[in-house]
Every structure is written in C-alpha cells, then in structure tokens.
PDB file of C-alpha atoms in Angstrom:
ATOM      1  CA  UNK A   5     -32.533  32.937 -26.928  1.00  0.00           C
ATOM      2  CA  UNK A   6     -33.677  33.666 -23.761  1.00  0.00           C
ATOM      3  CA  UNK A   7     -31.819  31.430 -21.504  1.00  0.00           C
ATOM      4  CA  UNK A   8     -28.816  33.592 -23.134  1.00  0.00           C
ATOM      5  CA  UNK A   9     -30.470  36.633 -22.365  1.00  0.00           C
ATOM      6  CA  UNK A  10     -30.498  35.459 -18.645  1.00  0.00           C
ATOM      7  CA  UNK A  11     -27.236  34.312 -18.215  1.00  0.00           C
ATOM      8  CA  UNK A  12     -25.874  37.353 -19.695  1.00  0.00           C
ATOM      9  CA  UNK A  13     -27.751  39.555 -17.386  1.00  0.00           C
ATOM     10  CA  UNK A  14     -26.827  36.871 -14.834  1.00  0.00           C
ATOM     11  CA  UNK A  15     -23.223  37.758 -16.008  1.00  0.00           C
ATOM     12  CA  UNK A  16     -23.252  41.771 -16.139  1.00  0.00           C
ATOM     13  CA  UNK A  17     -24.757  41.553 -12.265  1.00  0.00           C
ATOM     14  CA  UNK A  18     -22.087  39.874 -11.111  1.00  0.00           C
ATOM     15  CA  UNK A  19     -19.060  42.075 -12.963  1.00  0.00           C
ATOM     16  CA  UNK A  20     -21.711  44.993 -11.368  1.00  0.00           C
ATOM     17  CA  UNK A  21     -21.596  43.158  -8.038  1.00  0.00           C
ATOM     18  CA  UNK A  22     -18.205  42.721  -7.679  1.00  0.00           C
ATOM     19  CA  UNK A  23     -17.642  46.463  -7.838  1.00  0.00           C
ATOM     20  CA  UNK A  24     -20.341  47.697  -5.707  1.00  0.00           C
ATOM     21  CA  UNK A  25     -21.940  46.332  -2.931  1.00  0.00           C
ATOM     22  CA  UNK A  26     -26.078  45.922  -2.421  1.00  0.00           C
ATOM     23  CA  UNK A  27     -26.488  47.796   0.635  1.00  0.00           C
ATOM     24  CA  UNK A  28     -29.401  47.600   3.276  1.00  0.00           C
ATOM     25  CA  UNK A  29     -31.491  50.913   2.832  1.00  0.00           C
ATOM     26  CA  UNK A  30     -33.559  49.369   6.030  1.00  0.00           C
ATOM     27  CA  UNK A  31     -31.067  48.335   8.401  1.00  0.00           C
ATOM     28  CA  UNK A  32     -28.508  50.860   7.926  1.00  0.00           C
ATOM     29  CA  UNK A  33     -26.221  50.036  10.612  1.00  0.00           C
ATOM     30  CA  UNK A  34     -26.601  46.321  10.660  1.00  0.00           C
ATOM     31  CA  UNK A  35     -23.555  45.585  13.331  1.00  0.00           C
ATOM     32  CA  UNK A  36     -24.745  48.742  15.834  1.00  0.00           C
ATOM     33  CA  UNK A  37     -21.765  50.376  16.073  1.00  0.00           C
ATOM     34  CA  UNK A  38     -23.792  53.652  16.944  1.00  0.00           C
ATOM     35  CA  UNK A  39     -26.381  51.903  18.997  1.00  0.00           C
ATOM     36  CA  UNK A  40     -25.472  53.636  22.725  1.00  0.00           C
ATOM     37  CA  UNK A  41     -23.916  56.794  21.082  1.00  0.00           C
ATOM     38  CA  UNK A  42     -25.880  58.677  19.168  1.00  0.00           C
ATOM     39  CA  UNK A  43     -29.808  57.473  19.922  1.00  0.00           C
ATOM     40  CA  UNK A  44     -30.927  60.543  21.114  1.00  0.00           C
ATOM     41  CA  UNK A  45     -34.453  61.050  21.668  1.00  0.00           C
ATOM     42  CA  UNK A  46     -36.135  64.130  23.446  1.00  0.00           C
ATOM     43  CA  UNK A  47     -36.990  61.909  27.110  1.00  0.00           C
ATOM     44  CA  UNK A  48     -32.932  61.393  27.188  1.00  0.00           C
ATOM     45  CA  UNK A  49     -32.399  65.237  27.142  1.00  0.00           C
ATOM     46  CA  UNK A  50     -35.296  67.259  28.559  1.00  0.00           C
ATOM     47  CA  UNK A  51     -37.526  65.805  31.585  1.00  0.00           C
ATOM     48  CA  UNK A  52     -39.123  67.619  34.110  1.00  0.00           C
ATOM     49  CA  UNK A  53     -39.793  66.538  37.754  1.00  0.00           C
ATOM     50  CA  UNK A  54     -42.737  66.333  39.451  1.00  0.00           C
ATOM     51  CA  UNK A  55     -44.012  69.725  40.704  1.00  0.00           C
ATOM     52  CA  UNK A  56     -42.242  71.622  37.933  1.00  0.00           C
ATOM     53  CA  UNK A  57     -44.303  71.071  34.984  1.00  0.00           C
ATOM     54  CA  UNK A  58     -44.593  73.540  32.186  1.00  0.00           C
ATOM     55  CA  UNK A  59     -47.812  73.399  30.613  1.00  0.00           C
ATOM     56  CA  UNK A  60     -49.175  70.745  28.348  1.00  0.00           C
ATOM     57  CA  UNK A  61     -48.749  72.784  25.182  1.00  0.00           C
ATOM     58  CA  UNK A  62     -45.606  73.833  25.506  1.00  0.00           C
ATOM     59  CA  UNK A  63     -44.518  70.726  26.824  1.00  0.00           C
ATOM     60  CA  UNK A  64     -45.637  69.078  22.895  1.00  0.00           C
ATOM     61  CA  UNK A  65     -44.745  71.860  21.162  1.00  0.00           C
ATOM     62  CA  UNK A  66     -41.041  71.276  22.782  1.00  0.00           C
ATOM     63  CA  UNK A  67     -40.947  67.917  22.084  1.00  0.00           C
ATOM     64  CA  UNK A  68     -42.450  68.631  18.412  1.00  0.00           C
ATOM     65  CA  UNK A  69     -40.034  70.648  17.968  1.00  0.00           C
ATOM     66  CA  UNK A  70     -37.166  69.244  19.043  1.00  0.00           C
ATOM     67  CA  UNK A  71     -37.792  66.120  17.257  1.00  0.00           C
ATOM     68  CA  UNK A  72     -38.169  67.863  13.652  1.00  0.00           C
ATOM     69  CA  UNK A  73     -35.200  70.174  14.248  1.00  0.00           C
ATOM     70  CA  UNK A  74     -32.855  66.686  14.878  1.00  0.00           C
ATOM     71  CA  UNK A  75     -34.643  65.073  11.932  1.00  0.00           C
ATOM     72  CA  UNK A  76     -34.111  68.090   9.116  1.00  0.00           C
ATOM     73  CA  UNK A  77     -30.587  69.122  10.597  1.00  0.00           C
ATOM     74  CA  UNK A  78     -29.368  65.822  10.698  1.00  0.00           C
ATOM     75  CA  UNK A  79     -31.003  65.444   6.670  1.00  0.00           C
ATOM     76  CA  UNK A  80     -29.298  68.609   5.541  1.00  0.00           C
ATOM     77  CA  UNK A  81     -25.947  67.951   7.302  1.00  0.00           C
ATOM     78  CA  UNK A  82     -26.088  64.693   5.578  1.00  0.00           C
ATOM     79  CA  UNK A  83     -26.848  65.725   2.423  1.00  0.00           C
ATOM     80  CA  UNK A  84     -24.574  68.842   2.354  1.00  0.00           C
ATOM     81  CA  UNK A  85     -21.449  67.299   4.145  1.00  0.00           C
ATOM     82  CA  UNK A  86     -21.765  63.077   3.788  1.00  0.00           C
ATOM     83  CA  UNK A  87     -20.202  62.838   0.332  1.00  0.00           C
ATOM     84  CA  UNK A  88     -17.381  65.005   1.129  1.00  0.00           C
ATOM     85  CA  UNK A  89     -16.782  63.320   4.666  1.00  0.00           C
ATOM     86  CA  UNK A  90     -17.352  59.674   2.801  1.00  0.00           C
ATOM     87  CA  UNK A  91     -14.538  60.956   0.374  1.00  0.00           C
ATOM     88  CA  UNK A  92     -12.625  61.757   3.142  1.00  0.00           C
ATOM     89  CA  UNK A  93     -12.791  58.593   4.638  1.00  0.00           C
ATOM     90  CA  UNK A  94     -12.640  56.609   2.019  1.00  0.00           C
ATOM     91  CA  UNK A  95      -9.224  58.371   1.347  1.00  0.00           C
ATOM     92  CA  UNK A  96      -7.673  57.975   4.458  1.00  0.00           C
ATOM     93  CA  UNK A  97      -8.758  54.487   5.123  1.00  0.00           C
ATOM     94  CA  UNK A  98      -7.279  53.248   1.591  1.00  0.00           C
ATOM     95  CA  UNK A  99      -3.719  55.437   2.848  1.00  0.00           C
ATOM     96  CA  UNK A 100      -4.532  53.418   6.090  1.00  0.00           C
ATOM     97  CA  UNK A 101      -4.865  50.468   3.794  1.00  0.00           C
ATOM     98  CA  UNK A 102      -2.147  51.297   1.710  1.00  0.00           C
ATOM     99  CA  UNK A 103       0.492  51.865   4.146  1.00  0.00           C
ATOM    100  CA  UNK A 104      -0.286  48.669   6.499  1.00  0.00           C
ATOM    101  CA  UNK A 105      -0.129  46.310   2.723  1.00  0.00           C
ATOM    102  CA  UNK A 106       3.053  48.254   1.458  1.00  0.00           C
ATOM    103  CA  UNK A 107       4.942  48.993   4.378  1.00  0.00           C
ATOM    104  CA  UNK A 108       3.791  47.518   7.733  1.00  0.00           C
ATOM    105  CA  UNK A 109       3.630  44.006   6.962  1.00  0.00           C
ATOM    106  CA  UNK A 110       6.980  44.169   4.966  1.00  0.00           C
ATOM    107  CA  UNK A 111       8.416  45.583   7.443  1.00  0.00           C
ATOM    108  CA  UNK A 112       7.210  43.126  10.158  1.00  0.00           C
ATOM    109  CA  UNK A 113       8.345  40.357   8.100  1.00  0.00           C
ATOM    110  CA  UNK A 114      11.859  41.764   7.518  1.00  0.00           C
ATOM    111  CA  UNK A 115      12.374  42.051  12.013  1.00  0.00           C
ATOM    112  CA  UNK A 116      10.668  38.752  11.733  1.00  0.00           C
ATOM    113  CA  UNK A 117      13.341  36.573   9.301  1.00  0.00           C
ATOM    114  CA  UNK A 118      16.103  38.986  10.934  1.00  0.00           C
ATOM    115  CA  UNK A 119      15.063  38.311  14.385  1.00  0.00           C
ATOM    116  CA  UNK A 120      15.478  34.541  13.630  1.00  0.00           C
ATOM    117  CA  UNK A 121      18.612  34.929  12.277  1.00  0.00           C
ATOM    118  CA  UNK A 122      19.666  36.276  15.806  1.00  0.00           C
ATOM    119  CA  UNK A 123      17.890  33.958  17.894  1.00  0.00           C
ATOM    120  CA  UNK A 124      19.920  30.732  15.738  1.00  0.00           C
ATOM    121  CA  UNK A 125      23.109  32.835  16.808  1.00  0.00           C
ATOM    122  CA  UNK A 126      21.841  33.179  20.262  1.00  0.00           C
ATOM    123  CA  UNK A 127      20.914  29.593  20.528  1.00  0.00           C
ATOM    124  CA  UNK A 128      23.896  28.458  19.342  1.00  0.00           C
ATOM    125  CA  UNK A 129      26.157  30.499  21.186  1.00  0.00           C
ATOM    126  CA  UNK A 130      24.121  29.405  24.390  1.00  0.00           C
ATOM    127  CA  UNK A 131      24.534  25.269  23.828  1.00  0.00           C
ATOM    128  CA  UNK A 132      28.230  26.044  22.618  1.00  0.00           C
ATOM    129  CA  UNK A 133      29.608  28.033  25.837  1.00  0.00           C
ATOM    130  CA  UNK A 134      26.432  27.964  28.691  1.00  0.00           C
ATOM    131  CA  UNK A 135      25.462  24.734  27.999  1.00  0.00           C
ATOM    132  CA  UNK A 136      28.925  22.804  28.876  1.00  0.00           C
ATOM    133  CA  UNK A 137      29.366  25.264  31.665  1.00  0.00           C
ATOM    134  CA  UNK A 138      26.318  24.406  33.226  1.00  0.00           C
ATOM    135  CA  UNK A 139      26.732  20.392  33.164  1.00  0.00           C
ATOM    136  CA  UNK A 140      30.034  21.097  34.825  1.00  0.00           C
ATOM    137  CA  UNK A 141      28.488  22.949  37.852  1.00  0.00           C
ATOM    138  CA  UNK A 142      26.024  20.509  37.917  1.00  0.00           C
ATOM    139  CA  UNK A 143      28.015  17.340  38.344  1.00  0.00           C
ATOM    140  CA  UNK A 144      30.118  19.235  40.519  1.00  0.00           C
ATOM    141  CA  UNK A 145      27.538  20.566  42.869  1.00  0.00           C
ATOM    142  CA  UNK A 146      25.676  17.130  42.460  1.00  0.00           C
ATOM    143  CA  UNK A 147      27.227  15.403  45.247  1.00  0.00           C
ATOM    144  CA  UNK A 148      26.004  18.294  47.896  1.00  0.00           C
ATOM    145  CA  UNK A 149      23.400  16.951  50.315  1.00  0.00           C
ATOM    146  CA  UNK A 150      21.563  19.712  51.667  1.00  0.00           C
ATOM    147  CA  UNK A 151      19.605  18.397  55.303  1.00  0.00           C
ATOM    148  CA  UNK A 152      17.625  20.769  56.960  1.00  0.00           C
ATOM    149  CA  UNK A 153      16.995  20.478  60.341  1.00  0.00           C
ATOM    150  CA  UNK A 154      14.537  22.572  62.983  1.00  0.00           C
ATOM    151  CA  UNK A 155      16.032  23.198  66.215  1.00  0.00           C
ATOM    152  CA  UNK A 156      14.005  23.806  68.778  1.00  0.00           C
TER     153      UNK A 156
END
C-alpha cells in the first residue's frame, strides 16, 4: 500500500512537473545574462579622490544609504510591477512564438520548395542551351596556342 502511495505521488510530480518548472531561488540568473549590466554597487558610482574627502560619517551614512534605497526600490518595483511586466512578456514572446511556428517557418518552406522548382528550370535551361554553346567555343578556341614572349 505504500509502494502505491509512492508511485502515485511519484506520478502527480511529474504531471506537476511537466507544467511548471522547479526554479533556482539561489542562483537566480544561472546563465548571467545581467552579469556586466546591472551589478551596481555604491564604489562603481560614487568615489572620491584623494584630497577631497568628505568626512567619515557622511561618507557611511552615503554608502548606507545608498545601498538600502537600491535594495527596497528595487523590492517594491518588483513586487508592484514584475507580474504585470512577466505577463507582458510572457505575451509577447508566445505572439513571438506564435508567429515564427505559424507563419515564418511556413513561409520559409513555401520560397524553399518554390525556389527549387526554379533552380531545376534554371539548371535545365543552362545544360540545354549554355552548355552545348560552350563545348562549341571550346573546341573551337582549343586549337589557339597562346606564347608569350618578353622583349627586351
């Protein structure tokens, strides 16, 4: 009874999984695609040179500062806006999707299998008139010795 149990838990994970993905709550851009952009930290924005110091204080109360105000704005925007924009994208990249299954490829196959139908004509046409032409000239012109000679 409960081997059956496990398989059939076994069995609803996998109709889950096949819907909906496990994703990585850790790593949550596992191929980097926003590794250079947007890695932003305070030393990239705000430095000081040597002789121009503010003081110490303000100096970690800027940095303080500036590191919580990314952290919660970036939060809020998130939470406020990220489902909407997700919808968003989601949308356009299934028209995106969509369009390239139900229309692009069809349509590349169709210039395709048309495109070889006029390259057989071509081809043929070529070896019917070009062809013969071409053997003529040749045997013709195949008895011309060309000698070249530097004169001094």
């Amino acid at each position: 009874m409960a081997d059956q149990y496990q398989f059939n838990t076994n069995e609803e994970k996998i109709v889950k999984d096949s819907h909906t993905k496990e994703i990585d709550l850790i790593n949550r851009d596992p191929k980097q695609i926003n590794e250079d952009v947007v890695k932003v930290d305070f030393e990239d924005i705000i430095a000081e040179p040597d002789g121009t110091h503010s003081l110490d204080g303000v100096w970690k109360l800027s940095y303080t500062t500036f590191t919580v105000s990314k952290y919660w704005c970036y939060r809020i925007l998130s939470a406020v806006f990220g489902i909407p924009v997700a919808l968003l994208w989601g949308f356009l990249f299934a028209c995106i999707s969509f369009c390239h299954i139900w229309a692009v490829v069809p349509c590349i196959k169709s210039c395709l299998i048309e495109s070889q139908c006029i390259s057989r004509i071509y081809s043929l046409c070529i070896q019917t008139f070009c062809d013969p032409f071409f053997e003529a000239l040749g045997k013709i012109f195949s008895s011309v010795h060309v000698a070249l000679r530097k004169e001094v």
